Every structure is written in C-alpha cells, then in structure tokens.
Coordinates of C-alpha atoms and ligand atoms in Angstrom, one line a residue:
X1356 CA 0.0 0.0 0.0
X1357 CA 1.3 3.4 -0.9
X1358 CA 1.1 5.9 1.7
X1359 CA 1.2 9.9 2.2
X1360 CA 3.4 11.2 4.3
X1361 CA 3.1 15.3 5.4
X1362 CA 6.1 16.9 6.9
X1363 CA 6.2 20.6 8.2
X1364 CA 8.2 21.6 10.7
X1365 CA 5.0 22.5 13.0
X1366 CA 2.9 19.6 13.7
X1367 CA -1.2 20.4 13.8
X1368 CA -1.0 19.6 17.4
X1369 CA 0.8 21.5 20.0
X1370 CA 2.2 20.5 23.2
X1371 CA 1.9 22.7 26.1
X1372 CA 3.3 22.4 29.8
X1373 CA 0.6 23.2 32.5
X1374 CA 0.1 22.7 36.2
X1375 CA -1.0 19.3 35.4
X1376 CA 1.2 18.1 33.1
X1377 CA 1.6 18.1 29.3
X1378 CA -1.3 19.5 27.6
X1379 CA -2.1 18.6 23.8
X1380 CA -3.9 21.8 21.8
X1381 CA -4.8 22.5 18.0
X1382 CA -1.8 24.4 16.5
X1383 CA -2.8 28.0 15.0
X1384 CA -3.8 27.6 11.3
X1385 CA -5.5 26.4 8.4
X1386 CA -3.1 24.0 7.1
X1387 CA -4.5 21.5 9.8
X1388 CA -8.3 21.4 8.4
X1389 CA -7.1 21.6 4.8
X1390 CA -5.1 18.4 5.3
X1391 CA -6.8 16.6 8.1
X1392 CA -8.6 14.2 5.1
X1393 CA -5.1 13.1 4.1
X1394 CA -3.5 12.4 7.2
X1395 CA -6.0 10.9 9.0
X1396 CA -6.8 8.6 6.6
X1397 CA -5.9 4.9 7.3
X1398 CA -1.9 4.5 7.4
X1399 CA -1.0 8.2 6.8
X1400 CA 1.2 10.8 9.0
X1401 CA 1.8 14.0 9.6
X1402 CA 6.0 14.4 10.9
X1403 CA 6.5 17.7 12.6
X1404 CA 7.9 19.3 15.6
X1405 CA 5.6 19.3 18.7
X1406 CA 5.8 23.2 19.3
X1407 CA 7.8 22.8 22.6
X1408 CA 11.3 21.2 24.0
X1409 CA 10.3 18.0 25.2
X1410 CA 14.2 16.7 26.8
X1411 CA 12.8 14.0 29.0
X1412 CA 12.8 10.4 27.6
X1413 CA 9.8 9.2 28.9
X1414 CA 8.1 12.5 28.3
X1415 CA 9.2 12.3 24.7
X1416 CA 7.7 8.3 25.2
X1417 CA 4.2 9.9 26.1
X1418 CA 4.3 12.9 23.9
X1419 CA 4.7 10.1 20.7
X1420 CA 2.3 7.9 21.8
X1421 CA -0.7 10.5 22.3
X1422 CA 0.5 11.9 19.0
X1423 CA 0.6 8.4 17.4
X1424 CA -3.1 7.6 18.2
X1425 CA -4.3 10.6 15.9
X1426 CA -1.5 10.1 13.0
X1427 CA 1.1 12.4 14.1
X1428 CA 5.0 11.8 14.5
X1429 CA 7.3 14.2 16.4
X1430 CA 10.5 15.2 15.7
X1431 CA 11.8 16.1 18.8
X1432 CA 14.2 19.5 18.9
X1433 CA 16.6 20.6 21.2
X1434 CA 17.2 23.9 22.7
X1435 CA 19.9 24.6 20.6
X1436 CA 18.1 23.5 17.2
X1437 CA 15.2 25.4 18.3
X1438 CA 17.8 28.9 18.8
X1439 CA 19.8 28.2 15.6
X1440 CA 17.6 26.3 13.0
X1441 CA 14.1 27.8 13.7
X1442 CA 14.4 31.3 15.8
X1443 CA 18.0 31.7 14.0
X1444 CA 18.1 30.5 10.2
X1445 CA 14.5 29.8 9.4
X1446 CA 13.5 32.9 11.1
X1447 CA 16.3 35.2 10.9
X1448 CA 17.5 34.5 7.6
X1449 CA 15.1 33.2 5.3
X1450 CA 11.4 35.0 6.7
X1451 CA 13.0 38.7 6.1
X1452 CA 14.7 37.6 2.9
X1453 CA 11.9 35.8 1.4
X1454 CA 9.4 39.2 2.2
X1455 CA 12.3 41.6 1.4
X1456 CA 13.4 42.7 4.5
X1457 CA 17.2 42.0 3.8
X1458 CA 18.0 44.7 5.9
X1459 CA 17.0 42.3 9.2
X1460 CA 18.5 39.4 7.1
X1461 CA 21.4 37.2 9.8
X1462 CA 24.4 35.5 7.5
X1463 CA 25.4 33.0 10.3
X1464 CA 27.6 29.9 9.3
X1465 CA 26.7 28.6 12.3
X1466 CA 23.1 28.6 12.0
X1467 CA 23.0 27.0 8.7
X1468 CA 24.8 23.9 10.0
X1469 CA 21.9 23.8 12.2
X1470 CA 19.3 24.3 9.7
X1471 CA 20.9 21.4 7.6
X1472 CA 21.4 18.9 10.3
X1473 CA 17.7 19.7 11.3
X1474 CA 16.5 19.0 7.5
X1475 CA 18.7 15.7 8.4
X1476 CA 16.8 15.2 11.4
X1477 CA 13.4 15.8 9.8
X1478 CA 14.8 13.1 7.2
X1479 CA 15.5 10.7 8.8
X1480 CA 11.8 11.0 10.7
X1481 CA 10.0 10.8 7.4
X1482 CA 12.7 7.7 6.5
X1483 CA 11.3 5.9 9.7
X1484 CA 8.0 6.2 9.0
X1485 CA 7.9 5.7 4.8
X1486 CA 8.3 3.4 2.5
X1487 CA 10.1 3.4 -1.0
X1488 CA 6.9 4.4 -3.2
X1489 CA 5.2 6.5 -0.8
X1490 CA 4.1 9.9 -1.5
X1491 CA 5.6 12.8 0.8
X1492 CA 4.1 16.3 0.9
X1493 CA 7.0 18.8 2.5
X1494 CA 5.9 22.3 3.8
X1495 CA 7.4 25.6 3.7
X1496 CA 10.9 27.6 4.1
X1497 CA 12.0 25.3 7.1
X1498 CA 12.6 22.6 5.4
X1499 CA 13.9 23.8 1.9
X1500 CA 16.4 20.9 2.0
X1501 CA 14.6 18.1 2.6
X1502 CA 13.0 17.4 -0.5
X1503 CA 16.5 16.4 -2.3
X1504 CA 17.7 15.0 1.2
X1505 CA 14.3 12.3 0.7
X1506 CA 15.1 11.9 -3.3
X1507 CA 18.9 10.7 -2.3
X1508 CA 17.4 8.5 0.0
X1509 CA 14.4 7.3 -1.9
X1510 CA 14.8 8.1 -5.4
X1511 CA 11.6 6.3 -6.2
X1512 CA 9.7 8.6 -4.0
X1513 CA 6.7 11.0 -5.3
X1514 CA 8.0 14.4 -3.6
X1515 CA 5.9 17.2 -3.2
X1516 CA 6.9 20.7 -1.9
X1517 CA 4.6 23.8 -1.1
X1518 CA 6.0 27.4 0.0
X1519 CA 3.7 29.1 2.1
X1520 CA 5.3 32.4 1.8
X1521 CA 6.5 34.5 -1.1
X1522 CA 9.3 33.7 -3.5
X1523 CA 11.3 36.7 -3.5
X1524 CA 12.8 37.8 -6.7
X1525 CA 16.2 36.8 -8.0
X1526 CA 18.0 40.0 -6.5
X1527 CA 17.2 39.2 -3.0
X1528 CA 18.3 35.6 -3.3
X1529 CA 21.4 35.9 -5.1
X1530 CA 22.3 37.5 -1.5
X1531 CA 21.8 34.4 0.1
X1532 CA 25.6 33.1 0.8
X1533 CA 23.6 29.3 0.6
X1534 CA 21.5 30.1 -2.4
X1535 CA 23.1 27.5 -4.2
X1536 CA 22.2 24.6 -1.9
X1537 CA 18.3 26.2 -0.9
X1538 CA 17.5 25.8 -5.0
X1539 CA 18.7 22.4 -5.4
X1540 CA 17.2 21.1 -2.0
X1541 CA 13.6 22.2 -3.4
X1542 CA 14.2 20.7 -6.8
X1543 CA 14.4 17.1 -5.4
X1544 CA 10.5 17.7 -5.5
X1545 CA 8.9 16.5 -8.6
X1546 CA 6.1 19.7 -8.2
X1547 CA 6.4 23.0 -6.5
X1548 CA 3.9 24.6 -5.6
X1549 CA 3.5 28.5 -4.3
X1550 CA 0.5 30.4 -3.5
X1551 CA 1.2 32.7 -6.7
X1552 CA 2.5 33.3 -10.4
X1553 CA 4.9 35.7 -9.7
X1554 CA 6.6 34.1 -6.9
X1555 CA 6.7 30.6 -9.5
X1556 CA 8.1 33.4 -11.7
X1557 CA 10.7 34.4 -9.4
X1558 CA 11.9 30.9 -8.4
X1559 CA 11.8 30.2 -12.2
X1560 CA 14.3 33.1 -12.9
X1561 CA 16.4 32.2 -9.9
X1562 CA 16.8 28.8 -11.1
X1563 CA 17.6 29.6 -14.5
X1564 CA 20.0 32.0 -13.3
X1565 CA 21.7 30.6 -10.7
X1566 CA 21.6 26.9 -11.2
X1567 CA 21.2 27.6 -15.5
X1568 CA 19.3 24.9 -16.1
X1569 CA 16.6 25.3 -18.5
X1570 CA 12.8 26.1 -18.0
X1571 CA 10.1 25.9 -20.2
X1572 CA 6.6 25.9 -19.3
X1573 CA 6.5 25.9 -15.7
X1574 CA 8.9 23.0 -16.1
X1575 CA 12.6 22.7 -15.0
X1576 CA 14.8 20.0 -16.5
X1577 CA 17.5 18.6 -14.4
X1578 CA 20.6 16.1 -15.7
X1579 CA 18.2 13.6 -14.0
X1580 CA 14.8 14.7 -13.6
X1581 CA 12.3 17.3 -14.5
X1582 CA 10.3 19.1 -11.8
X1583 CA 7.2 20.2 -12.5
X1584 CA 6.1 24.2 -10.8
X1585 CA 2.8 25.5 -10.5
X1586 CA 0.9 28.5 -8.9
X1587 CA -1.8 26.7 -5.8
X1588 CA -3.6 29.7 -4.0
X1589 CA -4.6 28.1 -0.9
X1590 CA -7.7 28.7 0.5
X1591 CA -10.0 28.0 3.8
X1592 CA -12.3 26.4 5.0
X1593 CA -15.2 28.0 4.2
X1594 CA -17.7 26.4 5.8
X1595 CA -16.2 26.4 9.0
X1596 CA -15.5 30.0 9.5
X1597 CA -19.4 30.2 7.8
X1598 CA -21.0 27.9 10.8
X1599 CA -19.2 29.8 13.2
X1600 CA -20.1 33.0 12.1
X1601 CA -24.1 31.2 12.3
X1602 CA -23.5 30.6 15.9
X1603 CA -25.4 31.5 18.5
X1604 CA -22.1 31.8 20.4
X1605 CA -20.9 34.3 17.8
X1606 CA -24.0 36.4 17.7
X1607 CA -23.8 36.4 21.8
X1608 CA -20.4 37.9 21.8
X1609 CA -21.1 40.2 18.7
X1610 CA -23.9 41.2 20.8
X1611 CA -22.0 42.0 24.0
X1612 CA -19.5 43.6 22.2
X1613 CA -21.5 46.0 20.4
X1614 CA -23.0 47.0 23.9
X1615 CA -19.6 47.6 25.0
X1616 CA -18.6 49.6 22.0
X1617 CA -21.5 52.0 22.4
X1618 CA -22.3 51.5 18.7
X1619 CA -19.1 53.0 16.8
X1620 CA -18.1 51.7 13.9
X1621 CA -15.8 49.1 13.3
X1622 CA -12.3 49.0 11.5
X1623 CA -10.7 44.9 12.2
X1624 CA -7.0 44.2 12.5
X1625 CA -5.6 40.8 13.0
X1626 CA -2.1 39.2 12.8
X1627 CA 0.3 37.0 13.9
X1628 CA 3.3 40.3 15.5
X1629 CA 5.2 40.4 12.7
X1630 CA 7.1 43.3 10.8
X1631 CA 5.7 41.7 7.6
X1632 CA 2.1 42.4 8.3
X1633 CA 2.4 46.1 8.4
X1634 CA 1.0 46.6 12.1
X1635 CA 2.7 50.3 13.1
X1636 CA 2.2 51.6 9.7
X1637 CA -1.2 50.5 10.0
X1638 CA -1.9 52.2 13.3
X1639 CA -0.1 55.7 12.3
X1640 CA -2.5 55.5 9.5
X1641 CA -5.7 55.2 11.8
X1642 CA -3.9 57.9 13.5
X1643 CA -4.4 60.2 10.5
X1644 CA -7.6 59.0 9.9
X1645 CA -8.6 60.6 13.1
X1646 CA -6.4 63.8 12.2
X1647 CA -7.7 64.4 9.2
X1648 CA -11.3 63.6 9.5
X1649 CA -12.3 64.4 12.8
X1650 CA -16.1 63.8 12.2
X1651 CA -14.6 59.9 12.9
X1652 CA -13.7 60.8 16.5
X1653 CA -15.9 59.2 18.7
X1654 CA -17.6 57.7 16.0
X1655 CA -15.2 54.5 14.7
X1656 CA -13.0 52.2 17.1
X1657 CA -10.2 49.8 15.3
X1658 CA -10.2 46.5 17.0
X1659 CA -6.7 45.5 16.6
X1660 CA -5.8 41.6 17.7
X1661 CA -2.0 40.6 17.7
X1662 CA -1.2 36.9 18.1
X1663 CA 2.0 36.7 20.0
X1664 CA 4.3 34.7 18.0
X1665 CA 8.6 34.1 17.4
X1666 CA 9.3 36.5 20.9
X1667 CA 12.7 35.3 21.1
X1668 CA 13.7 37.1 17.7
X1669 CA 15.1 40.7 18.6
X1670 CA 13.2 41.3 15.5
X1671 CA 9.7 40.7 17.3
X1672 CA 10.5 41.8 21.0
X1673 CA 11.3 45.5 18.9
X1674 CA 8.5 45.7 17.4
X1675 CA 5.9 44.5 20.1
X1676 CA 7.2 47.7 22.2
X1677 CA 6.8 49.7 19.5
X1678 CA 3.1 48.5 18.9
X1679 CA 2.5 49.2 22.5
X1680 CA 4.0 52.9 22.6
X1681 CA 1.9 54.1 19.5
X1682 CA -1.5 52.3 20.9
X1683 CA -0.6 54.0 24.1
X1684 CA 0.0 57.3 22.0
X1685 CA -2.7 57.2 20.0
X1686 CA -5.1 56.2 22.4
X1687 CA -4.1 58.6 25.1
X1688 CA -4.3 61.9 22.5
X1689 CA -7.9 60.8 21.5
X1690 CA -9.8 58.2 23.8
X1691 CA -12.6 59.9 26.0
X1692 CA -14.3 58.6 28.8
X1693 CA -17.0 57.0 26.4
X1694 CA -14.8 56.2 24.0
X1695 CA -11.5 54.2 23.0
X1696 CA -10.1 54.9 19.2
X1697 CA -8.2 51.0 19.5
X1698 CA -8.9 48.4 21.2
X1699 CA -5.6 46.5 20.8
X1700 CA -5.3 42.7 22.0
X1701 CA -1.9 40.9 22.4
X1702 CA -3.5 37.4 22.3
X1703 CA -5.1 34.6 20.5
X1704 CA -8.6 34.6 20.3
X1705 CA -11.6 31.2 20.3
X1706 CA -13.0 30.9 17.0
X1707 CA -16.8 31.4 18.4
X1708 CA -14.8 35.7 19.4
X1709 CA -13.2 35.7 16.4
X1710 CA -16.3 35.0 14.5
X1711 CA -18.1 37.6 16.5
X1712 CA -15.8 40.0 15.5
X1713 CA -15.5 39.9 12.0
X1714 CA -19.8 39.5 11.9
X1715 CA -19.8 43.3 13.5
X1716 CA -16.5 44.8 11.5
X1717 CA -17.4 47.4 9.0
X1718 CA -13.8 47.4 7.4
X1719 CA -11.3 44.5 7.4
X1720 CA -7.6 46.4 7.4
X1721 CA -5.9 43.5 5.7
X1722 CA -2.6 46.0 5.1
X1723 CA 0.6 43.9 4.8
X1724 CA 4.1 45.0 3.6
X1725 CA 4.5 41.6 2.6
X1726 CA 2.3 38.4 2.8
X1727 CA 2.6 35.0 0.5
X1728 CA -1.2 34.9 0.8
X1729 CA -3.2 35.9 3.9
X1730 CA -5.9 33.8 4.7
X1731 CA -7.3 36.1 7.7
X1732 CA -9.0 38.2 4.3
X1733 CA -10.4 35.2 3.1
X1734 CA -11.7 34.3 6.3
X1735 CA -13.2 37.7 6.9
X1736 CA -14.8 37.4 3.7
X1737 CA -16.1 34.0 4.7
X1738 CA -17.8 35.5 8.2
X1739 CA -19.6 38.3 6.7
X1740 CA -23.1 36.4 6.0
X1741 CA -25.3 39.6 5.6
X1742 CA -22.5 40.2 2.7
X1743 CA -22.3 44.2 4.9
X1744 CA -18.7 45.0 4.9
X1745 CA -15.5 46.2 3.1
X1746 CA -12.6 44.6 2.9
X1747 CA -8.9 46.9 2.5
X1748 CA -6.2 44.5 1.2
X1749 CA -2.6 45.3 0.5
X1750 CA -1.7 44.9 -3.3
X1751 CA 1.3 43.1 -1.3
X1752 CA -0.7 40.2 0.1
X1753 CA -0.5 37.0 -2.4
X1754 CA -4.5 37.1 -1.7
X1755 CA -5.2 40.4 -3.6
X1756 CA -4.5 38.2 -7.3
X1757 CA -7.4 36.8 -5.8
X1758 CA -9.8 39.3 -4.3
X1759 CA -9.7 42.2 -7.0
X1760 CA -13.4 43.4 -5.4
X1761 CA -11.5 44.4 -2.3
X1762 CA -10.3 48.0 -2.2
X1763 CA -6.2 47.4 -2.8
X1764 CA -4.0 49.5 -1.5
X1765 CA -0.5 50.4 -1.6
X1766 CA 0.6 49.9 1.9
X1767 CA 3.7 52.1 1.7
X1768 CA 0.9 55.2 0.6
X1769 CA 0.0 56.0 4.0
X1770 CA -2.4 59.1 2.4
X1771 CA -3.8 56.7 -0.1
X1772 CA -4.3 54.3 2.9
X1773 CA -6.6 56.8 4.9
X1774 CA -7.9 57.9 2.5
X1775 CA -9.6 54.3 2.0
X1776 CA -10.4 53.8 5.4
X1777 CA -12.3 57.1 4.8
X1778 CA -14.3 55.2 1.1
X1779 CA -15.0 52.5 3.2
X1780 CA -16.6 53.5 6.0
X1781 CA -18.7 55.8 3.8
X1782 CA -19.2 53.4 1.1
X1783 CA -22.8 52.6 0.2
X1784 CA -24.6 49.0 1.0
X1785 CA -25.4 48.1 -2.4
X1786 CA -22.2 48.4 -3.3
X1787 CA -20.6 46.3 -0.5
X1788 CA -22.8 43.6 -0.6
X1789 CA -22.0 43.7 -4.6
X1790 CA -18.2 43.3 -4.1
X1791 CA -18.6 41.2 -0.9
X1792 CA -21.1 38.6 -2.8
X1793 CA -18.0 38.4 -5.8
X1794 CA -15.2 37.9 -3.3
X1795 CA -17.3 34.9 -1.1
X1796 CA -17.8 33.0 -4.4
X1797 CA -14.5 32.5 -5.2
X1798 CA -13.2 31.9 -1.6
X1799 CA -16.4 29.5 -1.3
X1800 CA -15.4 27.9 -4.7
X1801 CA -11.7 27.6 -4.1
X1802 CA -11.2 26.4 -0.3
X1803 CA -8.7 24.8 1.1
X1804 CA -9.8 20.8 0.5
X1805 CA -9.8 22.2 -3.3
X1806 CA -6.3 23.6 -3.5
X1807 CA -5.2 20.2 -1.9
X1808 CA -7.1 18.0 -4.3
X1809 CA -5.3 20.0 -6.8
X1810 CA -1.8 20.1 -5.4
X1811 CA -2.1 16.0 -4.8
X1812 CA -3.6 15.1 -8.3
X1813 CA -0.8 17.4 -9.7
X1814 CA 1.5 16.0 -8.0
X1815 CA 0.3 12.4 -9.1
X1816 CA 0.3 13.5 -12.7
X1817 CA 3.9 15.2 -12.4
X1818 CA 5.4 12.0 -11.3
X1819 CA 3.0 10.1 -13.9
X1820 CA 4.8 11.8 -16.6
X1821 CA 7.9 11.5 -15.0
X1822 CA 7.6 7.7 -15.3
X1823 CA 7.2 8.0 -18.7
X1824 CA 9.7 10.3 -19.9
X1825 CA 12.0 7.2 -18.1
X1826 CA 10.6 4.8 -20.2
X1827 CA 11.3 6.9 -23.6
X1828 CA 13.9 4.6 -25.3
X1829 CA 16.8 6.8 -26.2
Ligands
G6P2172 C1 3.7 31.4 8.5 C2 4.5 30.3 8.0 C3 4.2 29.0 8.7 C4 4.3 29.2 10.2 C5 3.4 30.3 10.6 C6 3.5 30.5 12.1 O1 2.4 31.3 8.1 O2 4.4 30.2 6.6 O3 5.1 28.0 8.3 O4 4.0 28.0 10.8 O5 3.8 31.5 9.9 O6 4.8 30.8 12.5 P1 5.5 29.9 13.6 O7 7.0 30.4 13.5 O8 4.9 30.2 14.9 O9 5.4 28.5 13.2

C-alpha cells in the first residue's frame, strides 16, 4: 500500500506544559483542516515538531504515543536547534529575505549547519515512518532541503513541496551566501507549488539563473529529472468559519460587544506580531484617519488583535514595544471617557470571538508589507453572511491576485491608505454587498480541500509523466 506522508516543521497539534502536566492543543492555522482528510486517513502521517522542547525520555515516550493515536509523529528539537535552525536561520534568515526585509537578514555559518542537520533530522523522521513508493508532501521555508535529502534516499519517492510564503525575486536571493544549496534542495520535488505566479516566476528566474538549467513551461529540466512548478492559491475552509459565524455563540459575543462599544463603527485588524504584516504603519495611518477627518472621533474604534508569535527574535520583542507605545499614544491623545479609538489585544482569540468580531466589522484592514497569501482576508470574507462590509487588502498580500473586489491599496501610501479607510466607511450598501457577494464565491469555490485535491492530483500526474519520460527509449 502506498502511503502519504506530510512533513512541516510544525505539527497540527501542539504540546503545552501546564500545572498538570503536558497538555495537547490545536496548532494556529489552516493547514490543519485543509489536510486533516489526508493524514487521517488509514496508514497516513503527519511528521512535525511538537511546538515545545520535550528533553525527558519518557516525556518524549508519552508525547509520541498520544501523538501516534491521531496520525502524528514528532520530531523532537533541542534547545539549541530550536535557537539556531528555527528562531536563528528559518526565522532570521530566510522569513526577512523571502518578504524583502534583507536589511533584518542574519548571514550565520553557524546557524546554517543547524538548519541542515535539522532537515537531516526531519529526514530521517520521514525515512522511519515511509516506505520506498510512498508519496511525501513537504511544507514551507524550514525545510527547503529536505525534498532532495528524501530523493537521495528514496529516489523512487513522489515528492511534493509547497512554500507558504512569497518567493522573492532573483535579486534578494542571489544574496543568500547558501543560495546554491536552498535551490537544489527544493528541486528534489517533482512539483512545487506557491501560492502565486509571480513568486513561481521568481523561483523560475532564480533557477535559470543561478543553477542555468533550462525552463520551459513551468517545467525545470535537471541532468536527471524534471520538476514540475505551478501556482496553488490556498484557500480555507469556508464552511467552518461560515457555521461559526451562524453561531449562536458568535452572535452572543457580537452582541456583548456592540453593547460595549457603544455603537461605533468598526475597523478589524488581525495578525500574527510580525514586521511583515504592516501593524505600526497600519496604526499611524488610523492615527491620521482621526487627524484628518475628525467627524470619525468618537464615532469608529479599530479592533486590533495581535497573536504573539517568534518572541525570542530581537526582531519581534522591537517591534511588540513599538506597537505598545503608539496604541498608548494614540489612544491617550484621542480616547474619551466613552470612547476608545483601539482596542488592541496581544493574544489569541476562540474561533466562536473571532467570529463575532469579524460578523460586527465594517472594514477588514488587511494591510501587509509583505504576505505569500493571507488567509485572515479570506476568512473575513467567509464570516460576513449579511454580505455588509469592506474589505482593505494590501496589493502586497499573495491574496489580492485573488480578491480584485477588495479595495487594494499600496501599503507604503500612507495618504492613499486613509484615505480608504475614509471610502469604506462611507461606502454605500449596495455596493458592498455587490463586491462582498463576488469575493465569497470564489473563496467559497476555491477552499482549502480544493487547492489540496489539486496540489495531490498534480503531483500524481507530475510524477505520472515523469515515469514516462523514463521509459522513452533513447
Ligand atoms: C507562517 C509560515 C508557517 C508558520 C506560521 C506561524 O504562516 O508560513 O510555516 O507555521 O507562519 O509561525 P511559527 O513560527 O509560529 O510556526
């Protein structure tokens, strides 16, 4: 029997340390639901690392066995892997590169070792629980070389690899000191996937460039092997974020909410803390908002939720204090006793909240400087069943290819940005409910058990053809 394997280095399962032990949670993210019908199924897996540093033997005994019983396998990591292959080279090296932020970009020798021996590690997992004709799904920038570390291994294999975030252009990784070595560990894939056709492009050009082989029609021809690239958007779950937004828990919460709020309007922020998603420019923009129209004072609130996320990375802990000052600003030049101009949360919130808020949001600030797709647009678009609403998306965010009846918006044009904010919160019904009522049939149509039906029967095709070309006598 043939079997999928999906590897990423987070698993869909978290493990948590509480006053009673080790706690098991759902991970943050839509990659879970979108794959659960794969690696649930009879004899699949999903390899990954548990979220935590599990050092105990008989911890890491427990930990495997709970994860076991709903198709899960750990890779364990240590303190040190954790510092230099995922806070250090993954997240210090490849994130700000990949969304053009070279200026935070780390050039450690040391924390490359670690990010290849962690690939190893990660290789070895899949090894251990695969077989030689088994198909193996690999996820995102933390594991770039693990595709050709599997094809060494198993050269019969049907690899699949999907980057979740952009694919910079050829000038930012030609900086890379490892560029070389990132390229050819993604081509051991026999289909690539990204979320758009201009980061395909860019991977294309760096490719022919840097590697010159040749590539013709979304197809790269290696001394050995052709890969097959493609462009997946990846979408949600639609109906999941729909029901929820049905609830009656949602409409409980919207309603104590909107008591709360004293009827203002609603602007809607949410992100993981990240310099990528544009959170300070975002706020200095509400800021003018309230500068240069002052009939919004008093009148619209922004509700801005931050998940905490990567706080060991300089990077973050900067950037989380500079959040707090300009809330703390902002809010102390314009609040009054009745009124507060953000509500700012530095948390996760349940689905049933986050469902309540996107029901009562009147704008959804989607305003990235850089995003491979965001899926919080989609999922806003997904919540709004009365079709009332406006969504602001940066041009920047993979998702605006998409969602071309949102209002797009440079996000470096901080005038062009308010002056948005302004269109949307004045823009007429009819004309939301038109856009909105586009946008939800093509998140509807193209969710996320779609884009992976399409990425699997690609990938079954890729390697079909593959087979043949073998066969070809010379
Ligand atoms: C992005 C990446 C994912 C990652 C997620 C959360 O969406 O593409 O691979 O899992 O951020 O980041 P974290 O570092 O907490 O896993």
């Amino acid at each position: 029997m043939t079997r999928t394997i999906i590897v990423s280095n987070r698993l869909p399962t978290k493990v948590l340390r509480t006053d009673d032990g080790l706690a098991f949670k759902p991970s943050e993210g839509g990659l879970a639901t979108g794959l659960g019908s794969i690696y649930k199924a009879e004899g699949n897996v999903w390899v990954g690392w548990p979220g935590m540093f599990v050092e105990d033997a008989a911890e890491q005994e427990f930990v495997t066995e709970q994860l076991r019983a709903d198709s899960m396998a750990p890779v364990f990591l240590t303190e040190s892997e954790i510092r230099d292959y995922y806070e250090g080279f993954s997240n210090e090296t490849l994130w700000p590169t990949f969304h053009y932020f070279s200026q935070y970009a780390v050039y450690d020798a040391a924390t490359w070792e670690a990010y290849v021996a962690v690939n190893e590690k990660f290789c070895q997992a899949v090894l251990a629980q695969s077989g030689p004709d088994d198909t193996i799904w690999v996820h995102d920038y933390q594991l770039l070389l693990l595709p050709q570390m599997l094809r060494k291994a198993r050269p019969q294999a049907t690899i699949g690899f999907f980057l979740h975030i952009p694919f910079p252009s050829y000038e930012m990784v030609r900086a890379l000191p490892w560029r070389t070595q990132l390229l050819e560990g993604m081509l051991g894939a026999d289909l690539i996937g990204f979320h758009t056709f201009s980061y395909m492009r860019h991977f294309l050009s760096s490719v022919s460039q840097l590697l010159g082989l040749p590539t013709v029609n979304g197809q790269i021809d290696t001394p050995t092997r052709s890969v097959q690239v493609d462009a997946f958007p990846m979408g949600i779950d639609y109906q999941r974020f729909a029901d929820a937004a049905a609830s009656e828990a949602a409409q409980q919460h919207e309603q104590v909410y909107r008591e709360a709020l004293h009827g203002a309007r609603i602007v809607l922020s949410i992100d993981r803390l990240d310099y990528t998603k544009g959170i300070a420019e975002r706020l200095r923009a509400f800021e003018l908002l309230l500068q240069r129209f002052p009939e919004w004072r008093g009148q619209v609130s922004l509700i801005m939720v931050v998940v905490p996320s990567r706080d060991q990375v300089a990077q973050y802990q900067a950037l989380k204090e500079e959040i707090d000052e300009l809330v703390g600003r902002i809010n102390a030049q314009y609040r009054t006793i009745a009124w507060s101009p953000i509500q700012y949360f530095y948390r996760s919130f349940p689905l049933e909240e986050l469902a309540a808020l996107y029901r009562m949001a009147d704008v959804g600030l989607v305003t990235p400087i850089r995003d491979g797709m965001n899926l919080v647009a989609k999922e806003f678009i997904a919540s709004k069943l009365d079709r009332r609403g406006v969504l602001i998306l940066s041009e920047r965010a993979g998702a605006a290819r998409e969602l071309s009846d949102a209002l797009l918006i440079n996000p470096s044009d901080t005038d062009q940005l308010v002056q948005t904010l302004h269109d949307a919160l004045v823009m007429p019904e009819e004309e939301q409910t038109q856009r909105m009522a586009e946008m939800q049939a093509l998140v509807r149509r193209y969710d996320v058990f779609a884009w992976t039906q399409l990425f699997m029967s690609q990938l079954t095709e890729a390697k079909a053809r593959q087979r043949n070309l073998a066969t070809v006598p010379l």
